[in-house]
């Protein structure tokens, strides 16, 4: 019994095949002669020697469809020795035929770069090395797999930098048994690199900043087919880096093919020969590449180095995103291909501040402002808005002027509001208490750099600063209209809003508005022309709720415009009288401006006053607009008496409309007629011919008789 126990205990498991053997040394000799088959590459290797086989394993072999397989071998780095510029089904970006161009909604562009405006490879190397040491907020890949361990990411980044820059000078490609590492999405700070003039002129980029991000890839790296749905991208190599790009348009056929193989390896090898509209292009330090949103692309790194990219959003990109949504293509792609941080409302930065305000229907009605300007005057706009870069005073100086204004006796003229976290105009609370105004104003100043959307928002809606520098009208506007009534006459009017504030759709019915962002302040404006259709929607829904939710998607001719105190962007916006607009504050700060009116604005002002009379509860706004017209008469009409007869007849029509409306409400003379009558007297007082009408008849003194005199308007014009 004891001998059997000893015999059983003497058996040991083999370290290779795990079998229990009584004589391990004899068994090991026979076991080493056996072969095992690799599950990945299907090749045999000595049993127990997988560690020796792993570095040379070629991975799974997938048959490449023709005709790509005849020209492009997508095996382990074999393609690097031969990467032709001309492939079946592909055309060069410089020699695209009409059939290829028709498949692209927005064509890619190859852009020649000036070397003196591009940072050197040494400068970018130092910037990337510094960014890697400061933060691990980048992506690192080794052996085709992404690493999430921070220490491992730093190791991969150092190796990738060495092989892509230093080692590439002596040895172009890595050895077959070396693991290929690369990094991407490295945010580089303090690099002055902007979009070239060509894409800037054709597309108005709508993101707040154009961040430069860098990828580091050694020679021999291949990035399989992927897609960036929401953003356009500008690509530029630094130093000796060279990349060859295979790009395809987001047609229905290409998107269907891509959705069928998402998540599988070697996507280009699987569907490359079936994709349509393909273009091949090489990027170097002297030639960059612009790719529109939705482009399918794969890249081959023929010479290692640093590749920079700037991603931005245009109105055309929003339209492409809307198409993807309608086709329900996004659900077919994993989160890595369509980030939840970017959607069709990307140009309205931080839209989380305004949940439900901007719908997909509204997005479809908006276009890029600069794109429309390039095409000439839009038929729905009589006068287009204008953006410009203006010299302004500092925010610190404005804070000093505001502090003085809050201490003065005129604090009653300052409007301060407290709103909801969403910043809806209808949720605003105002106060008449001087002390409460000061407290709310201090809270508003303290929120300028705050990003907490759950806090109540304090806003200084209007504060006249007589000591501040005046905001003058545009020069080309003053050439057309040398006689302007400006408010405030001295200084400027300031508005202070924190990040996340929203001003609902409104209009300066009788004035031209000019607004300038100061320093960090950044705003996005949605503007619509004062067409008959738009004004009717504005008048019918006045006071019924959040306007952008009710009828924002029904307005026509809308633009989306961004202004920012950033010196690289326009900071001033001039809107013609009657422009309907709403404002999203992306980054809080000072917005200064002024309003002014001209004689040419009188017909529109009278018509909008007539439309406001329908809703009697808006007496304050009507009184304000009548006051504006009165001042316009005093300054403009006296200097331009030729406008007086037409102005008289228009106001007479307004008075007649008010009279009819009040009588229909069983009121002899309503509360609005007083303002309108005083306005009419100012018109008559401004006539250079005294009390004589243009029809050579003496005007009566009484308002009722004046209305009777002007009933036949044509008689007096």
XYZ file of C-alpha atoms in Angstrom:
717
model
C 0.000 0.000 0.000
C 2.815 2.379 0.876
C 4.624 1.610 -2.415
C 1.499 2.549 -4.418
C 1.217 5.851 -2.536
C 4.853 6.654 -3.228
C 4.457 5.789 -6.894
C 1.449 8.082 -7.236
C 3.177 10.983 -5.532
C 6.231 10.726 -7.799
C 4.236 11.831 -10.850
C 4.605 15.492 -11.785
C 2.832 17.665 -14.356
C 4.803 18.512 -17.468
C 5.605 22.226 -17.807
C 4.751 22.130 -21.521
C 1.803 19.777 -22.054
C 0.622 19.693 -18.383
C 0.387 15.900 -18.370
C 1.259 13.985 -15.172
C 4.418 11.970 -15.863
C 6.575 9.824 -13.625
C 9.837 10.655 -15.444
C 9.755 14.380 -16.416
C 13.243 14.481 -17.956
C 12.539 11.669 -20.432
C 9.109 13.027 -21.229
C 10.449 16.556 -21.856
C 12.712 15.346 -24.670
C 9.810 13.852 -26.561
C 7.487 16.734 -25.722
C 9.857 19.346 -27.193
C 9.751 17.566 -30.524
C 6.012 18.247 -30.738
C 4.555 21.335 -32.462
C 1.743 23.676 -31.509
C -0.310 25.764 -33.940
C -0.815 29.514 -33.360
C -4.473 30.488 -33.213
C -3.771 33.910 -34.765
C -1.458 33.291 -37.718
C -2.102 29.515 -38.020
C 1.644 28.773 -38.035
C 3.354 26.043 -36.013
C 5.963 26.638 -33.318
C 7.738 24.377 -30.806
C 5.495 23.379 -27.960
C 5.844 25.678 -24.989
C 7.725 28.337 -26.964
C 4.882 30.824 -27.518
C 6.987 33.576 -25.965
C 9.504 33.153 -28.765
C 6.763 33.049 -31.387
C 4.744 36.038 -30.185
C 7.166 38.796 -31.374
C 7.175 37.388 -34.913
C 3.489 36.460 -35.076
C 1.969 38.053 -38.192
C -1.580 38.005 -36.886
C -4.661 36.766 -38.722
C -4.414 36.659 -42.494
C -7.461 38.072 -44.256
C -7.806 37.753 -47.998
C -7.715 41.259 -49.500
C -10.335 41.823 -52.205
C -9.180 42.727 -55.658
C -8.069 45.091 -57.085
C -6.499 46.549 -53.928
C -4.715 43.271 -53.196
C -2.801 43.561 -56.474
C -1.244 46.883 -55.479
C -1.448 47.187 -51.722
C -0.336 44.479 -49.299
C -1.783 45.215 -45.873
C 0.332 42.636 -44.083
C 2.613 43.421 -41.140
C 4.545 46.482 -42.470
C 5.098 44.837 -45.883
C 3.254 47.643 -47.656
C 5.792 50.273 -46.570
C 8.304 49.353 -49.279
C 5.774 50.058 -52.005
C 2.972 52.557 -51.511
C 1.942 53.782 -54.979
C 0.281 57.143 -55.505
C -2.094 55.731 -58.130
C -4.454 52.912 -57.166
C -7.436 51.384 -59.003
C -10.594 53.270 -58.129
C -8.618 56.221 -56.771
C -7.649 59.508 -58.394
C -5.094 62.087 -57.384
C -6.442 65.114 -55.558
C -4.899 67.309 -58.259
C -6.569 65.489 -61.163
C -10.119 64.692 -60.063
C -12.650 64.097 -62.823
C -16.223 65.404 -62.802
C -17.607 62.024 -61.750
C -15.478 62.034 -58.603
C -16.241 65.665 -57.778
C -19.993 65.073 -58.032
C -19.781 62.514 -55.211
C -18.335 65.112 -52.801
C -20.633 67.722 -51.222
C -17.521 69.645 -50.110
C -14.263 68.857 -51.896
C -11.037 68.182 -49.991
C -8.317 70.724 -50.657
C -4.541 70.446 -50.869
C -3.032 73.693 -49.608
C 0.520 74.927 -50.168
C 2.097 76.167 -46.950
C 4.798 78.775 -46.432
C 7.687 77.364 -44.429
C 8.264 80.608 -42.522
C 4.803 80.369 -40.947
C 5.185 76.760 -39.753
C 6.971 75.770 -36.521
C 10.060 73.608 -37.022
C 10.197 69.953 -36.067
C 12.534 70.771 -33.176
C 10.102 73.340 -31.770
C 7.160 70.946 -32.047
C 9.218 68.128 -30.498
C 9.902 70.293 -27.446
C 6.217 71.282 -27.185
C 5.006 67.676 -27.462
C 7.621 66.465 -24.965
C 6.513 69.153 -22.507
C 2.815 68.278 -22.964
C 3.465 64.585 -22.352
C 5.284 65.343 -19.094
C 2.522 67.695 -17.905
C -0.498 65.538 -18.710
C -1.423 62.043 -19.862
C -4.525 63.336 -21.638
C -3.538 61.711 -24.936
C -3.978 58.373 -26.638
C -1.158 55.811 -26.860
C -1.123 52.728 -29.078
C 1.219 49.752 -29.013
C 0.957 46.708 -31.214
C -2.322 48.063 -32.553
C -3.955 48.252 -29.111
C -4.710 51.341 -27.047
C -3.076 51.572 -23.635
C -4.922 53.132 -20.689
C -2.226 52.826 -18.027
C -0.639 56.250 -17.468
C 2.882 54.937 -16.826
C 2.686 52.743 -19.879
C 1.397 55.663 -21.974
C 4.413 57.772 -21.036
C 6.755 54.920 -21.962
C 5.050 54.432 -25.339
C 5.144 58.176 -25.985
C 8.879 58.384 -25.341
C 9.575 55.419 -27.618
C 7.333 56.785 -30.383
C 9.036 60.192 -30.237
C 12.482 58.588 -30.461
C 11.601 56.337 -33.405
C 9.665 59.017 -35.268
C 12.334 61.703 -35.036
C 15.816 60.704 -33.865
C 15.922 57.097 -35.127
C 14.383 58.027 -38.486
C 17.579 59.906 -39.376
C 19.680 56.722 -39.265
C 17.141 53.989 -39.886
C 13.895 54.750 -41.691
C 11.785 51.743 -40.652
C 11.519 49.677 -37.519
C 12.624 46.065 -37.589
C 9.969 43.440 -38.162
C 10.318 42.154 -34.598
C 9.988 45.611 -33.052
C 6.632 46.637 -31.641
C 5.288 49.748 -33.344
C 4.085 52.428 -30.906
C 2.410 55.755 -31.618
C 0.550 58.522 -29.817
C -2.222 60.875 -30.901
C -4.409 63.692 -29.629
C -1.561 65.468 -27.826
C -2.739 69.011 -27.046
C 0.072 71.483 -27.762
C -0.115 74.864 -26.050
C 1.235 78.261 -27.088
C 1.634 77.459 -30.770
C 0.495 80.184 -33.168
C -0.940 78.130 -36.007
C -4.160 79.274 -37.662
C -6.259 78.037 -40.530
C -4.988 79.164 -43.939
C -6.869 81.853 -45.805
C -8.397 79.441 -48.345
C -10.536 77.294 -46.006
C -11.115 80.343 -43.809
C -12.602 82.260 -46.728
C -14.842 79.410 -47.875
C -16.004 78.234 -44.451
C -16.760 80.124 -41.275
C -15.409 77.903 -38.496
C -17.850 77.957 -35.640
C -15.947 76.479 -32.754
C -14.704 78.773 -30.040
C -11.004 77.889 -30.403
C -9.040 75.966 -33.000
C -6.878 73.748 -30.801
C -3.749 72.254 -32.305
C -3.337 68.568 -31.562
C -0.368 66.477 -32.639
C 0.083 62.806 -33.506
C 3.483 61.068 -33.437
C 3.926 58.071 -35.740
C 7.095 56.238 -36.830
C 7.594 55.193 -40.422
C 5.675 52.066 -41.289
C 2.533 52.838 -39.314
C -0.833 52.290 -40.938
C -4.087 53.728 -39.526
C -7.085 51.848 -40.794
C -10.216 53.424 -42.268
C -12.139 55.711 -39.875
C -14.566 58.618 -40.018
C -15.012 61.921 -38.166
C -18.680 62.755 -38.614
C -19.016 66.115 -36.951
C -15.908 68.147 -37.734
C -13.727 69.242 -40.592
C -9.990 68.831 -40.134
C -6.872 70.628 -41.349
C -3.788 68.351 -41.468
C -0.145 69.447 -41.603
C 3.170 67.580 -41.278
C 6.182 69.004 -39.469
C 9.789 68.472 -40.560
C 10.482 65.278 -42.558
C 7.132 63.660 -41.808
C 5.219 62.312 -44.831
C 1.816 60.682 -44.942
C -0.261 59.272 -47.778
C -4.021 59.633 -47.359
C -6.768 57.565 -48.961
C -10.036 59.488 -48.548
C -13.596 58.693 -49.628
C -16.797 60.809 -49.591
C -19.665 60.013 -47.164
C -22.062 58.781 -49.853
C -24.940 56.449 -49.019
C -23.074 53.516 -50.546
C -19.834 54.186 -48.666
C -21.634 54.686 -45.359
C -23.584 51.464 -45.799
C -20.370 49.524 -46.516
C -18.625 51.044 -43.506
C -21.499 50.319 -41.141
C -21.348 46.621 -42.104
C -17.713 46.175 -41.012
C -17.435 48.561 -38.042
C -15.488 46.955 -35.207
C -13.733 44.420 -37.438
C -9.991 44.523 -38.267
C -8.558 45.590 -41.635
C -11.593 47.620 -42.738
C -9.826 49.105 -45.766
C -8.796 45.635 -46.941
C -12.380 44.431 -46.652
C -14.298 47.219 -48.382
C -11.613 49.373 -50.054
C -12.240 48.061 -53.565
C -15.995 48.727 -53.291
C -15.814 52.322 -52.039
C -16.562 55.093 -54.537
C -15.124 58.545 -55.131
C -11.719 57.726 -53.635
C -8.890 60.272 -53.658
C -5.206 59.769 -52.824
C -3.065 62.628 -51.494
C 0.353 63.049 -49.897
C 0.962 65.580 -47.118
C 4.328 67.082 -46.221
C 5.549 70.128 -44.352
C 5.008 72.197 -47.509
C 1.559 70.869 -48.457
C -1.352 70.516 -46.042
C -4.746 68.864 -46.479
C -8.272 70.019 -45.666
C -10.908 67.298 -45.214
C -14.628 68.081 -44.738
C -16.727 66.415 -42.063
C -17.858 62.861 -42.761
C -14.780 61.944 -44.811
C -13.710 58.304 -44.665
C -9.913 58.194 -44.546
C -6.952 55.871 -44.013
C -3.330 57.014 -43.661
C 0.069 55.456 -44.378
C 3.117 56.991 -42.692
C 6.009 56.697 -45.165
C 8.386 58.905 -43.172
C 7.991 59.155 -39.412
C 7.446 62.428 -37.613
C 4.858 64.775 -36.185
C 1.448 65.387 -37.735
C -0.615 68.364 -36.583
C -4.367 68.706 -36.919
C -6.888 71.469 -36.295
C -10.519 70.407 -36.083
C -13.350 72.867 -36.547
C -17.045 72.950 -37.392
C -18.779 74.723 -40.272
C -22.403 75.136 -41.255
C -21.811 72.574 -44.020
C -20.656 70.098 -41.359
C -23.903 70.604 -39.470
C -25.858 69.731 -42.612
C -23.823 66.521 -43.010
C -24.481 65.622 -39.388
C -28.201 66.150 -39.911
C -28.076 63.720 -42.859
C -26.405 61.106 -40.663
C -29.081 61.563 -38.041
C -31.898 61.258 -40.535
C -30.349 58.104 -41.953
C -29.852 56.765 -38.395
C -26.241 55.995 -39.224
C -24.862 57.042 -35.863
C -26.355 54.057 -34.052
C -24.280 51.765 -36.277
C -20.995 53.289 -35.072
C -19.358 52.813 -31.680
C -18.671 55.753 -29.383
C -15.048 55.858 -30.497
C -16.179 56.929 -33.966
C -18.833 59.435 -32.957
C -18.067 61.255 -29.734
C -21.048 62.257 -27.647
C -19.406 65.641 -27.030
C -20.013 66.720 -30.644
C -23.357 66.770 -32.400
C -25.259 68.864 -34.890
C -25.288 71.780 -32.422
C -21.511 71.903 -32.088
C -21.343 75.508 -33.227
C -23.454 76.491 -30.205
C -20.756 75.715 -27.699
C -21.700 74.203 -24.354
C -25.308 73.645 -25.401
C -25.835 71.866 -22.069
C -26.555 75.319 -20.658
C -29.690 75.588 -22.781
C -31.446 72.181 -22.781
C -34.266 72.029 -25.289
C -33.817 75.580 -26.575
C -32.237 74.737 -29.927
C -33.982 71.952 -31.823
C -32.855 70.013 -34.872
C -35.545 71.818 -36.863
C -33.951 75.147 -36.022
C -30.504 73.870 -37.012
C -31.773 73.134 -40.499
C -32.887 76.754 -40.997
C -29.504 78.317 -40.118
C -26.606 78.873 -42.483
C -23.064 80.120 -42.102
C -22.954 83.909 -42.221
C -19.687 84.126 -44.161
C -20.788 81.499 -46.688
C -23.856 83.554 -47.522
C -21.804 86.729 -47.785
C -19.474 85.060 -50.289
C -22.438 84.361 -52.539
C -23.494 88.017 -52.545
C -26.455 89.729 -50.988
C -29.038 87.321 -49.660
C -32.460 87.989 -51.232
C -34.214 88.093 -47.842
C -31.858 90.744 -46.451
C -32.115 94.346 -47.647
C -28.972 95.215 -45.668
C -26.701 92.441 -44.420
C -25.224 92.413 -40.909
C -21.508 93.128 -40.726
C -18.736 91.753 -38.538
C -15.460 93.542 -37.919
C -12.459 93.762 -35.611
C -12.547 96.896 -33.448
C -10.027 98.461 -31.077
C -11.529 98.452 -27.579
C -10.614 99.401 -24.067
C -9.637 96.841 -21.449
C -12.054 94.938 -19.252
C -10.327 96.308 -16.135
C -11.086 99.877 -17.210
C -14.731 99.000 -17.872
C -14.991 97.429 -14.421
C -13.744 100.711 -12.946
C -16.384 102.673 -14.904
C -19.090 100.202 -13.857
C -18.098 100.415 -10.194
C -18.408 104.195 -10.360
C -21.808 103.909 -12.059
C -23.111 101.594 -9.313
C -22.165 104.149 -6.671
C -23.751 107.095 -8.427
C -27.239 108.480 -7.962
C -28.196 107.237 -11.433
C -28.238 103.596 -10.337
C -31.993 103.580 -10.951
C -31.242 103.662 -14.688
C -29.233 100.431 -14.469
C -31.097 97.193 -15.225
C -29.984 94.097 -13.294
C -31.683 90.708 -13.613
C -31.506 87.363 -11.865
C -32.383 84.418 -14.093
C -32.782 80.651 -14.050
C -29.825 78.301 -14.623
C -30.948 78.036 -18.258
C -31.004 81.806 -18.587
C -34.455 82.047 -20.188
C -35.468 85.656 -20.661
C -38.951 84.910 -19.327
C -37.516 83.625 -16.043
C -35.654 86.863 -15.302
C -36.402 88.750 -12.116
C -35.673 92.453 -11.869
C -35.410 94.719 -8.865
C -35.861 98.432 -8.218
C -33.952 98.465 -4.930
C -30.635 100.303 -5.257
C -28.923 98.105 -2.664
C -30.228 94.912 -4.256
C -29.021 96.121 -7.643
C -25.529 96.587 -6.228
C -25.573 93.123 -4.624
C -26.803 91.463 -7.819
C -24.230 93.355 -9.878
C -21.428 92.112 -7.603
C -22.744 88.543 -7.976
C -22.766 88.986 -11.732
C -19.127 90.126 -11.753
C -18.181 87.140 -9.610
C -19.776 84.703 -12.072
C -17.851 85.823 -15.176
C -15.351 82.946 -14.976
C -17.750 80.438 -13.409
C -18.818 77.345 -15.368
C -21.392 76.000 -12.875
C -24.673 75.820 -14.781
C -26.722 75.137 -11.637
C -26.161 78.571 -10.105
C -28.723 81.358 -10.587
C -27.452 83.694 -13.304
C -27.106 87.405 -12.573
C -26.981 89.756 -15.527
C -26.427 93.498 -15.874
C -28.741 94.116 -18.804
C -28.081 97.789 -19.427
C -25.720 100.281 -17.837
C -24.701 103.540 -19.472
C -21.053 104.452 -18.921
C -20.589 108.122 -19.894
C -16.877 108.074 -19.092
C -16.122 105.047 -21.286
C -14.988 105.267 -24.897
C -17.807 105.581 -27.389
C -18.635 102.832 -29.897
C -18.889 104.543 -33.260
C -20.871 103.309 -36.267
C -19.089 101.623 -39.130
C -17.478 104.018 -41.589
C -19.342 102.664 -44.616
C -22.632 103.114 -42.729
C -21.837 106.734 -41.956
C -21.054 107.336 -45.626
C -24.534 106.139 -46.559
C -26.210 107.916 -43.632
C -24.268 111.008 -42.514
C -27.081 112.016 -40.134
C -27.409 109.578 -37.272
C -29.090 109.662 -33.917
C -26.847 107.756 -31.489
C -27.746 106.497 -28.023
C -26.099 106.977 -25.623
C -24.929 110.310 -26.974
C -21.852 110.202 -24.717
C -19.950 107.078 -23.712
C -21.325 103.616 -24.264
C -23.864 101.139 -22.950
C -22.532 97.995 -21.270
C -24.019 94.559 -20.693
C -22.365 92.038 -18.365
C -23.401 88.392 -18.655
C -21.881 85.162 -17.225
C -21.258 81.968 -19.163
C -24.472 80.155 -19.988
C -26.700 83.217 -20.182
C -29.247 83.281 -22.992
C -31.259 86.193 -24.398
C -34.407 85.134 -26.208
C -35.455 86.307 -29.668
C -36.014 90.062 -29.700
C -35.508 93.022 -32.006
C -34.372 96.622 -31.869
C -37.309 97.696 -33.962
C -36.322 101.300 -34.570
C -32.542 101.260 -34.264
C -29.359 99.862 -35.757
C -27.525 97.823 -33.130
C -23.761 97.670 -32.766
C -22.241 95.301 -30.170
C -18.571 94.671 -29.335
C -17.189 91.813 -27.193
C -14.418 92.704 -24.747
C -11.409 90.406 -24.171
C -12.629 86.974 -23.003
C -16.307 87.543 -23.782
C -17.565 85.184 -26.504
C -21.077 85.099 -27.905
C -22.975 83.270 -30.619
C -25.727 85.191 -32.406
C -28.654 83.775 -34.333
C -30.008 86.572 -36.557
C -32.965 86.744 -38.945
C -33.993 89.483 -41.410
C -37.113 91.639 -40.753
C -39.156 90.054 -43.542
C -42.935 90.181 -43.548
C -43.080 86.492 -42.609
C -40.628 86.853 -39.720
C -42.203 90.025 -38.337
C -45.644 88.435 -38.375
C -44.364 85.492 -36.326
C -42.686 87.919 -33.930
C -45.861 89.986 -33.466
C -48.268 87.023 -33.189
C -46.225 85.250 -30.501
C -45.113 88.224 -28.448
C -45.351 87.417 -24.743
C -46.492 83.797 -25.239
C -43.378 82.017 -23.962
C -39.829 81.153 -25.031
C -39.776 82.448 -28.594
C -36.966 80.237 -29.909
C -38.929 77.135 -28.915
C -42.235 78.394 -30.286
C -41.322 79.771 -33.691
C -37.514 79.758 -34.011
C -37.577 76.933 -36.570
C -40.189 78.776 -38.645
C -38.096 81.900 -39.220
C -36.423 82.315 -42.597
C -33.028 83.580 -43.740
C -31.247 82.903 -40.430
C -27.493 83.219 -39.899
C -25.268 81.953 -37.108
C -22.481 84.408 -36.208
C -19.764 84.242 -33.572
C -18.066 87.250 -32.010
C -15.247 87.067 -29.508
C -12.757 89.343 -27.812
C -10.061 86.999 -29.131
C -7.853 89.022 -31.482
C -7.956 86.289 -34.130
C -11.737 86.620 -34.513
C -14.243 89.381 -35.198
C -15.354 91.088 -32.008
C -17.971 93.532 -33.358
C -21.376 92.921 -34.937
C -23.556 95.552 -36.608
C -27.194 94.620 -37.218
C -29.587 96.667 -39.356
C -32.806 97.997 -37.824
C -35.482 95.398 -37.203
C -33.089 92.411 -37.103
C -34.518 89.573 -35.016
C -31.796 87.988 -32.922
C -31.077 85.816 -29.890
C -27.754 85.527 -28.076
C -25.899 82.630 -26.414
C -23.075 83.600 -24.045
C -20.313 81.025 -24.386
C -17.830 82.773 -22.111
C -18.946 85.547 -19.802
C -17.719 89.123 -19.920
C -18.478 92.636 -21.091
C -20.484 93.436 -24.201
C -20.491 97.134 -25.011
C -22.398 98.869 -27.749
C -24.619 101.638 -28.943
C -27.778 102.079 -30.974
C -28.379 104.638 -33.677
C -31.089 105.337 -36.207
C -31.366 106.951 -39.621
C -34.113 108.474 -41.711
C -34.215 105.313 -43.827
C -35.278 103.305 -40.767
C -38.493 105.281 -40.234
C -40.804 103.198 -42.510
C -39.803 99.927 -40.829
C -40.054 101.480 -37.356
C -43.576 102.737 -38.051
C -44.660 99.332 -39.375
C -43.284 97.486 -36.326
C -44.970 99.994 -34.012
C -48.242 99.314 -35.787
C -47.793 95.567 -35.248
C -47.070 96.057 -31.532
C -50.281 97.938 -30.915
C -52.212 94.666 -31.238
C -50.883 93.576 -27.829
C -51.741 96.364 -25.427
C -49.749 94.996 -22.517
C -46.487 96.140 -24.118
C -47.000 99.841 -23.492
C -43.452 100.353 -22.152
C -41.847 99.031 -25.347
C -44.148 101.158 -27.524
C -43.343 104.239 -25.459
C -39.635 103.487 -25.844
C -39.894 103.025 -29.611
C -41.921 106.221 -29.962
C -39.248 108.037 -28.004
C -36.603 106.720 -30.383
C -38.569 107.997 -33.357
C -39.020 111.371 -31.697
C -35.264 111.759 -31.260
C -34.733 110.632 -34.829
C -37.050 113.377 -35.998
C -35.266 116.043 -33.993
C -31.818 115.217 -35.376
C -32.316 113.519 -38.745
C -35.380 115.145 -40.244
C -34.182 118.656 -39.475
C -30.965 117.922 -41.349
C -32.768 116.096 -44.163
C -36.069 117.936 -44.775
C -36.699 115.940 -47.938
C -37.664 112.980 -45.752
C -40.271 114.975 -43.836
C -43.336 114.586 -46.121
C -42.921 110.814 -46.346
C -42.384 110.583 -42.582
C -45.521 112.642 -41.922
C -47.670 110.400 -44.056
C -46.295 107.230 -42.422
C -46.968 108.502 -38.928
C -50.437 109.630 -40.008
C -51.114 106.046 -41.078
C -49.862 104.841 -37.702
C -52.181 107.233 -35.906
C -55.085 106.096 -38.051
C -54.324 102.466 -37.227
C -54.154 103.243 -33.516
C -57.455 105.114 -33.693
C -59.207 102.229 -35.463
C -57.772 99.696 -33.035
C -58.784 101.665 -29.969
C -62.294 102.278 -31.268
C -62.688 98.537 -31.992
C -61.912 97.982 -28.309
C -64.611 100.514 -27.336
C -61.973 103.013 -26.230
C -62.212 106.562 -27.601
C -58.519 107.423 -27.250
C -56.276 104.708 -25.867
C -53.112 104.968 -23.839
C -50.883 104.677 -26.931
C -52.293 107.631 -28.791
C -50.562 110.091 -26.456
C -47.082 108.834 -27.400
C -47.967 108.598 -31.077
C -49.501 112.079 -31.086
C -46.435 113.646 -29.480
C -44.334 111.826 -32.010
C -46.449 113.245 -34.806
C -46.018 116.764 -33.413
C -42.253 116.299 -33.459
C -42.438 115.402 -37.115
C -44.453 118.497 -37.851
C -42.108 120.635 -35.772
C -39.158 119.354 -37.770
C -40.518 120.610 -41.066
C -38.446 123.386 -42.553
C -41.566 124.808 -44.237
C -43.265 125.463 -40.924
C -46.906 124.413 -40.700
C -47.413 123.993 -44.423
C -47.841 120.453 -45.742
C -46.278 119.211 -48.960
C -49.681 119.696 -50.623
C -49.390 123.452 -49.850
C -52.218 123.315 -47.292
C -51.852 124.567 -43.766
C -51.829 121.720 -41.239
C -54.512 121.936 -38.544
C -53.535 122.097 -34.890
C -55.762 119.351 -33.500
C -54.697 115.721 -33.761
C -58.144 114.608 -34.988
C -58.019 117.127 -37.807
C -54.485 116.095 -38.722
C -55.621 112.478 -39.082
C -58.502 113.595 -41.271
C -56.105 115.655 -43.395
C -53.791 112.714 -44.014
C -56.500 110.096 -44.670
C -55.759 110.441 -48.368
C -52.042 109.782 -48.119
C -51.357 109.903 -51.845
C -52.741 113.440 -51.939
C -49.897 114.682 -49.711
C -46.926 112.766 -51.164
